[in-house]
Amino acid sequence: MNQIEQKWQYIWQEEKAFEVSNASSKPKYYVLEMLPYPSGKIHVGHVRNYSIGDVIARFMTMQGFNVLHPMGWDAFGLPAENAAIKNNSHPKKWTYSNIKNMKKQLKSMGFSYDWSREINSCDPEYYKHEQKFFLELYERNLAYQKESFVNWDPVDNTVLANEQVVDGRGWRSGAIVAKRYLKQWFLKITDYAEELLNEIQNLKEWPEAVRSMQEKWIGKSIGANFHFKIKDNEETTIEVFSTKPETIFGASFIGIAFNHPIIERLVSKTPEILAFITQCSHITRSSELEKVEREGVFTGLFVTHPFDSNIVLPVIITNFVLMDYGTGAIFGCPAHDECDHELAVKMNLSIKQVIKADMDVQKTAYTEDGILINSDFLNGLTSNEAKQEVIGEFEKLGIGKRSVNYRLKDWGISRQRFWGCPIPMIHCEICGIVPVPYKDLPVTLPDDVNFDGHGNPLDHHPSWKHVNCPKCDKPAVRETDTFDTFFESSWYFTRYCNSNATEMTDKKACDYWLPVDKYIGGIEHAVMHLLYARFFTKVMNEQNYVSVQEPFKGLFTQGMVLHATYKDEHNNWLYPEEVVKKGNEFFHKESNNRVVQGRIEKMSKSKKNLIDLETMQEQYGADAIRLFVLSDSPPEKDLEWSASGIEGCSRFINKLEYMFKAIDSLKDDVNSEVNKELNRLVHFTIKHVAEDIKHFALNRAIARIRELSNAISAEISKDKIDVKTVRHGFNVLVQLLNPFIPHITEEIWQKLGNKERLYNLSFPAFDESMLELDTYIMAVQVNGKLRDTYEFKTSVSEDEIKQVTVSLPKVQKFLEGKEPKKIILVPRKIVNILV
């Protein structure tokens, strides 16, 4: 099988089978799988993703489309840097070696990629364009620098990415990681929050789950911003944001973030407050809030109620208010908010009900809308009416206004590591921040770099770091941070349209190919990569790089590939190939010691529940692997890898060879009998396989093809064979299977005497008239119970059906000479005779 696969891979390469032109009279179709990080090896999770895309690409080509199906490498990232530290070598060497190996693996799977458009994000010829784009964003005030919290390793004296923090400690030093306020670069994605949110409804070919996740991530909140005066210091106020300002008369405290500016100005730093601030400093993202117990500490400050100066509220530093959401301050209404209620119970704060509820709000917060009570001028109003009324009062008093907030924050793109795209900025003591001139791009990474594991090597590389200011020509330093790797993957799909373009994009080519018709990848990218790509596309549209507003017309999120986990007696993870099953128990192949089978989980390097692709290819071949990952489960569902499953697929492929030999030996003058049912099944299968592939029901398509295969096999085994239909049916079978298992089908197609390649052929056509049967079988019931069946011709009338079924002996037995009261017909299915 491997020889056949290598033969056809060579032919496809020599014939440039999958290279496409930007100038074609055919309609275009752009199918794209999320590009991989070059970790060194392709795993079967990748294979499933790419096999799905390959079926769609090959099928749409057969449907007459000019199909763009490219591949490239998301090549910057932390693993390369870690490998560089471990081996004291440049990450470029490790990365390019991995790319070479993975490209070879992808080709060995027979994927129909247009390799002439390959991109590599760590190539300066790629990232020079994004450096220029960043400078354009900076010129438009869409890129800026500000102080932000980062993970600081006090031993290695470096900033760590979130991925480098393991259980609160530095991945290398093991030191407890602290939070530090350092300058970071950001992109103003929040300027596009409303646009990104509104256009989600137009993404009709995206999964509802992804659209919902993006809506929640953007998190639009409509409410009010208003001010509370500090008691005994009325010149100073605390501005709060609330989505439920109508509950203002239920307020019992003001909650502020641990880093709210009022703390520096007015709060005495007691040991208790300092300890609490330190504790809170580890919570810097809203996703972390859900995991913490609500706590607070009193500041010693009070504010006065905006509508009743006799009411004073304590100001409390809380661990569930973040400075980067709203104003960094809220008013707490414990009766009608769960977080506020939890804190109020803990700190013995008052809980005042202001919305009618059939429950005890002292025990549980009532969070629904309703009718206002205990609320002065708001009494009797609905929640929505009260919200409008109270905002109007804020505006009259000049203390507040209607406002909108978003959960979405500006995108922090700074990474304090070497193996990333350099941020093209220079810091000058005289001129401040100075962009690198366009003519000096790209700013490339140095080759002579020392990886001792301490800090960012760019910080310790004087000849790279120290430059003259482009404005004043005085000594200055380069920005040593590099881009978040999501930067590269936010626009790569535009580059495939013409990967040799002298500018960031070839707009004419982008106008032809974009948007991507079907984008395929994991749902884990719903709120990061997919959102950033949408943001980039909108900005690129404004910069005249592309005409589209949205990058991906359709999105398909495939399920994960799972495998059982194994541990030895020392609790060490084992690879599946190290384990052998005996009866219902598992043992180590070499030591024969008992092995514990754990949960079936997503394949991962850490738990060693990986399947080695090359081993599987040697044993079963690429086609069998492709067939298994596509046939065993709906592609949107998780797939459990099983040896029996892939063995079954291998047997099916071998069966195709046997079928070919059997059919090839048939003589046309053999005793023949027309098999109309087989002919109908051929046309039925063509029609429904096409529909299944269009709807990504790939496992169902394969099941239908196997039904046809079984029917052809059954016909071959008869004494009287419908040779013409068998030959036609087998030809169709091979064509239908080609998108799934391209190597063996091309081989058989050639052996059948066909000159043209399958990859050049149209999808087989079906005849609608052939789908109709000459006869059909109906169930015959008496008083709703099955008594007989009868085969009718399709031309039969209803009266004839009634006459025939009433006269059937098995029916006459129950009629007992009586006339039926009523006969009910369900066309082509059931006759129900009522006695």
Short mmCIF file of C-alpha atoms in Angstrom, two decimals, residues 56-401:
data_model
loop_
_atom_site.label_atom_id
_atom_site.label_comp_id
_atom_site.label_asym_id
_atom_site.label_seq_id
_atom_site.Cartn_x
_atom_site.Cartn_y
_atom_site.Cartn_z
CA ILE A 56 -14.22 19.22 1.04
CA ALA A 57 -11.44 20.54 -1.25
CA ARG A 58 -11.46 17.47 -3.50
CA PHE A 59 -15.26 17.31 -3.56
CA MET A 60 -15.67 21.00 -4.49
CA THR A 61 -13.07 20.54 -7.25
CA MET A 62 -15.18 17.66 -8.58
CA GLN A 63 -18.19 19.99 -8.39
CA GLY A 64 -16.52 22.35 -10.87
CA PHE A 65 -15.03 24.95 -8.52
CA ASN A 66 -11.60 26.56 -8.68
CA VAL A 67 -10.50 25.45 -5.21
CA LEU A 68 -7.84 27.14 -3.11
CA HIS A 69 -6.55 24.76 -0.43
CA PRO A 70 -3.26 26.10 1.02
CA MET A 71 -1.03 25.23 3.96
CA GLY A 72 1.59 27.06 6.01
CA TRP A 73 3.23 27.35 9.42
CA ASP A 74 2.43 29.36 12.54
CA ALA A 75 6.12 29.21 13.32
CA PHE A 76 6.84 31.63 16.17
CA GLY A 77 6.18 30.53 19.73
CA LEU A 78 7.33 29.40 23.12
CA PRO A 79 8.20 25.72 22.46
CA ALA A 80 10.94 26.73 20.02
CA GLU A 81 12.42 29.06 22.62
CA ASN A 82 12.26 26.37 25.30
CA ALA A 83 14.05 23.96 22.97
CA ALA A 84 16.67 26.63 22.29
CA ILE A 85 17.32 27.06 26.03
CA LYS A 86 17.50 23.30 26.52
CA ASN A 87 19.86 22.70 23.58
CA ASN A 88 21.60 26.10 23.56
CA SER A 89 20.83 26.50 19.86
CA HIS A 90 18.89 29.02 17.82
CA PRO A 91 15.11 28.41 17.68
CA LYS A 92 15.20 29.01 13.92
CA LYS A 93 17.18 25.80 13.43
CA TRP A 94 14.70 23.78 15.52
CA THR A 95 11.69 25.37 13.79
CA TYR A 96 12.90 24.87 10.21
CA SER A 97 13.86 21.28 10.94
CA ASN A 98 10.37 20.63 12.29
CA ILE A 99 8.74 22.29 9.29
CA LYS A 100 10.72 20.06 6.94
CA ASN A 101 9.60 16.93 8.79
CA MET A 102 5.95 17.94 9.14
CA LYS A 103 5.69 18.98 5.50
CA LYS A 104 6.97 15.54 4.53
CA GLN A 105 4.33 13.96 6.80
CA LEU A 106 1.52 16.06 5.34
CA LYS A 107 2.55 15.12 1.82
CA SER A 108 2.66 11.45 2.86
CA MET A 109 -1.03 11.69 3.84
CA GLY A 110 -2.00 12.75 0.31
CA PHE A 111 -3.56 16.09 1.26
CA SER A 112 -4.36 18.21 -1.79
CA TYR A 113 -2.47 21.36 -0.76
CA ASP A 114 -1.25 24.01 -3.14
CA TRP A 115 2.29 24.05 -1.78
CA SER A 116 3.26 26.87 -4.15
CA ARG A 117 1.46 29.23 -1.74
CA GLU A 118 3.12 27.94 1.45
CA ILE A 119 3.77 30.60 4.09
CA ASN A 120 6.02 30.59 7.14
CA SER A 121 5.27 33.22 9.78
CA CYS A 122 8.86 33.32 11.11
CA ASP A 123 10.20 34.26 7.67
CA PRO A 124 11.12 37.98 7.54
CA GLU A 125 9.50 38.10 4.09
CA TYR A 126 6.23 37.33 5.89
CA TYR A 127 6.51 39.31 9.09
CA LYS A 128 7.91 42.48 7.50
CA HIS A 129 4.37 43.14 6.28
CA GLU A 130 2.84 42.86 9.73
CA GLN A 131 5.50 45.18 11.12
CA LYS A 132 4.45 47.79 8.55
CA PHE A 133 0.80 47.12 9.38
CA PHE A 134 1.52 47.65 13.08
CA LEU A 135 3.12 51.03 12.29
CA GLU A 136 0.00 51.96 10.32
CA LEU A 137 -2.11 51.04 13.34
CA TYR A 138 0.16 53.18 15.52
CA GLU A 139 -0.28 56.13 13.16
CA ARG A 140 -4.06 55.73 13.55
CA ASN A 141 -3.81 55.51 17.36
CA LEU A 142 -4.98 51.90 17.21
CA ALA A 143 -1.70 50.72 18.76
CA TYR A 144 -0.46 52.19 22.03
CA GLN A 145 1.68 51.43 25.06
CA LYS A 146 0.51 51.49 28.67
CA GLU A 147 1.33 49.86 31.99
CA SER A 148 -0.30 46.52 32.65
CA PHE A 149 0.07 43.54 34.95
CA VAL A 150 2.49 40.81 33.89
CA ASN A 151 3.77 37.58 35.44
CA TRP A 152 7.19 38.24 36.98
CA ASP A 153 9.70 35.52 37.85
CA PRO A 154 11.86 36.95 40.67
CA VAL A 155 14.62 34.35 40.25
CA ASP A 156 15.08 34.50 36.47
CA ASN A 157 14.25 38.23 36.54
CA THR A 158 11.98 37.95 33.53
CA VAL A 159 8.38 38.29 32.46
CA LEU A 160 6.59 35.00 31.87
CA ALA A 161 3.78 34.26 29.45
CA ASN A 162 0.68 32.74 31.07
CA GLU A 163 1.72 29.39 29.57
CA GLN A 164 5.01 29.58 31.50
CA VAL A 165 3.26 29.81 34.86
CA VAL A 166 2.58 26.34 36.27
CA ASP A 167 0.55 26.19 39.49
CA GLY A 168 1.56 29.75 40.30
CA ARG A 169 5.30 29.10 39.83
CA GLY A 170 7.81 29.84 37.08
CA TRP A 171 8.10 26.88 34.73
CA ARG A 172 11.91 26.94 34.88
CA SER A 173 12.90 28.42 38.27
CA GLY A 174 10.02 27.06 40.33
CA ALA A 175 9.77 30.47 42.04
CA ILE A 176 6.40 31.86 43.09
CA VAL A 177 5.35 34.23 40.33
CA ALA A 178 4.44 37.80 41.26
CA LYS A 179 2.37 40.37 39.38
CA ARG A 180 4.20 43.45 38.18
CA TYR A 181 3.06 46.59 36.49
CA LEU A 182 5.12 46.98 33.29
CA LYS A 183 4.67 48.82 30.02
CA GLN A 184 3.00 46.70 27.36
CA TRP A 185 1.79 47.25 23.80
CA PHE A 186 -1.93 47.02 23.04
CA LEU A 187 -4.20 47.13 20.00
CA LYS A 188 -7.50 49.01 20.35
CA ILE A 189 -9.84 46.17 19.48
CA THR A 190 -12.37 47.83 21.81
CA ASP A 191 -12.91 50.53 19.17
CA TYR A 192 -14.48 47.77 17.08
CA ALA A 193 -16.45 46.07 19.87
CA GLU A 194 -19.88 47.19 18.67
CA GLU A 195 -19.11 46.34 15.05
CA LEU A 196 -17.70 42.93 15.97
CA LEU A 197 -20.77 42.25 18.10
CA ASN A 198 -23.37 43.42 15.58
CA GLU A 199 -21.95 41.42 12.70
CA ILE A 200 -22.02 38.13 14.58
CA GLN A 201 -25.64 37.78 13.49
CA ASN A 202 -24.48 37.77 9.84
CA LEU A 203 -22.18 34.78 10.41
CA LYS A 204 -24.98 32.38 9.55
CA GLU A 205 -22.64 29.55 8.53
CA TRP A 206 -20.84 29.58 11.90
CA PRO A 207 -21.77 27.19 14.73
CA GLU A 208 -24.18 28.78 17.18
CA ALA A 209 -21.85 27.83 20.05
CA VAL A 210 -19.00 29.92 18.61
CA ARG A 211 -21.24 32.90 17.89
CA SER A 212 -22.57 32.75 21.43
CA MET A 213 -19.04 32.53 22.88
CA GLN A 214 -17.98 35.61 20.94
CA GLU A 215 -21.06 37.54 22.07
CA LYS A 216 -20.29 36.70 25.70
CA TRP A 217 -16.60 37.51 25.28
CA ILE A 218 -17.39 40.94 23.86
CA GLY A 219 -19.92 41.21 26.69
CA LYS A 220 -21.90 44.35 26.01
CA SER A 221 -23.41 45.84 29.17
CA ILE A 222 -25.84 48.76 29.05
CA GLY A 223 -26.20 50.76 32.24
CA ALA A 224 -25.03 53.99 33.82
CA ASN A 225 -21.90 55.68 35.09
CA PHE A 226 -22.49 57.92 38.12
CA HIS A 227 -20.62 59.42 41.07
CA PHE A 228 -20.75 58.96 44.84
CA LYS A 229 -19.31 61.75 46.99
CA ILE A 230 -16.83 60.73 49.66
CA LYS A 231 -18.12 61.64 53.12
CA ASP A 232 -16.22 64.53 54.70
CA ASN A 233 -14.41 65.08 51.38
CA GLU A 234 -17.18 66.05 48.98
CA GLU A 235 -14.80 67.42 46.37
CA THR A 236 -13.69 63.83 45.73
CA THR A 237 -16.01 61.26 44.18
CA ILE A 238 -15.93 57.61 43.22
CA GLU A 239 -17.39 56.88 39.79
CA VAL A 240 -19.18 53.55 39.48
CA PHE A 241 -20.64 51.64 36.56
CA SER A 242 -23.80 49.60 37.03
CA THR A 243 -25.98 47.57 34.70
CA LYS A 244 -28.78 47.78 37.30
CA PRO A 245 -28.80 51.42 38.47
CA GLU A 246 -32.50 51.02 39.32
CA THR A 247 -31.47 49.07 42.45
CA ILE A 248 -29.64 52.12 43.86
CA PHE A 249 -31.90 52.24 46.95
CA GLY A 250 -30.73 48.71 47.83
CA ALA A 251 -27.07 49.76 47.92
CA SER A 252 -25.17 48.79 51.06
CA PHE A 253 -21.52 49.31 50.04
CA ILE A 254 -19.18 50.55 47.32
CA GLY A 255 -16.79 47.90 45.95
CA ILE A 256 -13.53 48.97 44.37
CA ALA A 257 -10.67 47.16 42.64
CA PHE A 258 -7.50 46.56 44.64
CA ASN A 259 -5.59 48.95 42.35
CA HIS A 260 -8.21 51.72 42.23
CA PRO A 261 -6.47 55.15 42.27
CA ILE A 262 -8.51 56.28 45.32
CA ILE A 263 -6.54 53.80 47.45
CA GLU A 264 -3.23 55.56 46.78
CA ARG A 265 -4.76 58.97 47.46
CA LEU A 266 -6.96 58.48 50.52
CA VAL A 267 -6.65 55.04 52.08
CA SER A 268 -4.33 54.31 55.00
CA LYS A 269 -2.34 51.17 54.20
CA THR A 270 -2.92 48.99 57.25
CA PRO A 271 -1.23 45.56 57.32
CA GLU A 272 -4.65 43.99 56.66
CA ILE A 273 -5.22 46.17 53.58
CA LEU A 274 -1.71 45.58 52.24
CA ALA A 275 -2.06 41.82 52.66
CA PHE A 276 -5.42 41.85 50.89
CA ILE A 277 -4.07 43.94 47.99
CA THR A 278 -1.22 41.45 47.55
CA GLN A 279 -3.72 38.59 47.54
CA CYS A 280 -5.92 40.35 44.97
CA SER A 281 -2.99 41.16 42.71
CA HIS A 282 -2.95 37.54 41.56
CA ILE A 283 -6.44 38.00 40.07
CA THR A 284 -6.06 40.08 36.94
CA ARG A 285 -8.48 38.45 34.51
CA SER A 286 -12.26 38.23 34.66
CA SER A 287 -12.08 34.49 33.92
CA GLU A 288 -10.26 34.02 37.27
CA LEU A 289 -13.04 35.73 39.25
CA GLU A 290 -15.38 32.77 38.94
CA LYS A 291 -12.95 30.59 40.90
CA VAL A 292 -12.49 32.81 43.97
CA GLU A 293 -14.50 33.16 47.15
CA ARG A 294 -15.86 36.71 47.42
CA GLU A 295 -13.90 38.69 49.97
CA GLY A 296 -13.30 42.31 50.91
CA VAL A 297 -11.60 44.68 53.33
CA PHE A 298 -12.94 48.01 54.61
CA THR A 299 -10.92 51.07 53.55
CA GLY A 300 -12.08 53.40 56.32
CA LEU A 301 -13.86 55.55 53.71
CA PHE A 302 -17.59 56.18 53.36
CA VAL A 303 -19.64 57.73 50.56
CA THR A 304 -23.04 59.40 50.68
CA HIS A 305 -26.06 58.10 48.77
CA PRO A 306 -26.77 60.27 45.69
CA PHE A 307 -30.47 60.64 46.59
CA ASP A 308 -30.25 60.73 50.40
CA SER A 309 -27.20 62.29 52.07
CA ASN A 310 -28.23 60.72 55.39
CA ILE A 311 -27.39 57.27 53.98
CA VAL A 312 -23.67 56.48 54.08
CA LEU A 313 -22.09 53.43 52.46
CA PRO A 314 -18.71 51.87 53.34
CA VAL A 315 -16.05 51.70 50.61
CA ILE A 316 -14.66 48.17 50.43
CA ILE A 317 -11.73 46.79 48.45
CA THR A 318 -13.08 43.58 46.89
CA ASN A 319 -11.52 40.69 45.02
CA PHE A 320 -14.29 40.53 42.40
CA VAL A 321 -14.04 44.03 40.90
CA LEU A 322 -11.37 44.59 38.26
CA MET A 323 -9.91 47.95 37.31
CA ASP A 324 -10.14 47.23 33.59
CA TYR A 325 -13.91 46.66 33.59
CA GLY A 326 -16.19 49.68 33.77
CA THR A 327 -14.69 52.19 36.19
CA GLY A 328 -13.09 49.73 38.59
CA ALA A 329 -15.88 50.46 41.09
CA ILE A 330 -19.44 49.25 41.69
CA PHE A 331 -22.20 49.83 44.19
CA GLY A 332 -23.16 46.62 45.94
CA CYS A 333 -26.82 45.64 46.15
CA PRO A 334 -26.72 42.31 48.04
CA ALA A 335 -30.45 41.59 47.76
CA HIS A 336 -30.24 41.43 43.97
CA ASP A 337 -26.71 40.32 43.04
CA GLU A 338 -25.10 36.99 43.98
CA CYS A 339 -21.52 38.30 44.38
CA ASP A 340 -22.70 41.24 46.47
CA HIS A 341 -24.87 38.91 48.59
CA GLU A 342 -21.95 36.56 49.28
CA LEU A 343 -19.78 39.47 50.44
CA ALA A 344 -22.58 41.05 52.50
CA VAL A 345 -23.16 37.83 54.43
CA LYS A 346 -19.43 37.45 55.06
CA MET A 347 -18.94 41.09 56.19
CA ASN A 348 -22.31 41.48 57.97
CA LEU A 349 -23.53 44.24 55.62
CA SER A 350 -27.20 45.18 55.28
CA ILE A 351 -29.33 43.39 52.68
CA LYS A 352 -32.22 45.60 51.56
CA GLN A 353 -34.84 44.29 49.13
CA VAL A 354 -35.92 46.73 46.39
CA ILE A 355 -37.57 44.39 43.86
CA LYS A 356 -40.67 42.32 44.69
CA ALA A 357 -39.87 38.63 45.05
CA ASP A 358 -41.52 35.51 46.46
CA MET A 359 -38.38 34.50 48.33
CA ASP A 360 -36.24 35.49 51.27
CA VAL A 361 -33.47 37.75 49.91
CA GLN A 362 -31.65 37.51 53.24
CA LYS A 363 -30.82 33.91 52.27
CA THR A 364 -30.46 34.17 48.48
CA ALA A 365 -30.20 37.08 46.06
CA TYR A 366 -33.17 37.64 43.75
CA THR A 367 -31.58 38.54 40.40
CA GLU A 368 -34.61 38.79 38.09
CA ASP A 369 -36.41 41.94 36.97
CA GLY A 370 -39.65 42.95 38.65
CA ILE A 371 -41.55 45.78 40.37
CA LEU A 372 -39.57 48.26 42.47
CA ILE A 373 -40.28 48.62 46.21
CA ASN A 374 -38.56 50.51 49.05
CA SER A 375 -37.15 52.85 46.41
CA ASP A 376 -38.62 56.32 46.92
CA PHE A 377 -39.58 57.83 43.54
CA LEU A 378 -39.02 54.50 41.76
CA ASN A 379 -41.68 52.57 43.70
CA GLY A 380 -44.22 50.76 41.53
CA LEU A 381 -42.17 50.99 38.34
CA THR A 382 -40.92 47.97 36.40
CA SER A 383 -37.18 47.39 36.41
CA ASN A 384 -36.81 48.83 32.91
CA GLU A 385 -38.98 51.87 33.67
CA ALA A 386 -37.04 52.48 36.87
CA LYS A 387 -33.71 52.20 35.02
CA GLN A 388 -34.75 54.95 32.58
CA GLU A 389 -36.12 57.09 35.40
CA VAL A 390 -33.05 56.87 37.63
CA ILE A 391 -30.63 57.57 34.76
CA GLY A 392 -32.72 60.63 33.95
CA GLU A 393 -32.33 61.80 37.56
CA PHE A 394 -28.56 61.25 37.42
CA GLU A 395 -28.39 63.41 34.31
CA LYS A 396 -30.55 66.15 35.90
CA LEU A 397 -28.29 66.25 38.95
CA GLY A 398 -25.17 66.22 36.76
CA ILE A 399 -23.74 63.20 38.54
CA GLY A 400 -24.10 60.51 35.88
CA LYS A 401 -25.20 59.42 32.44
#
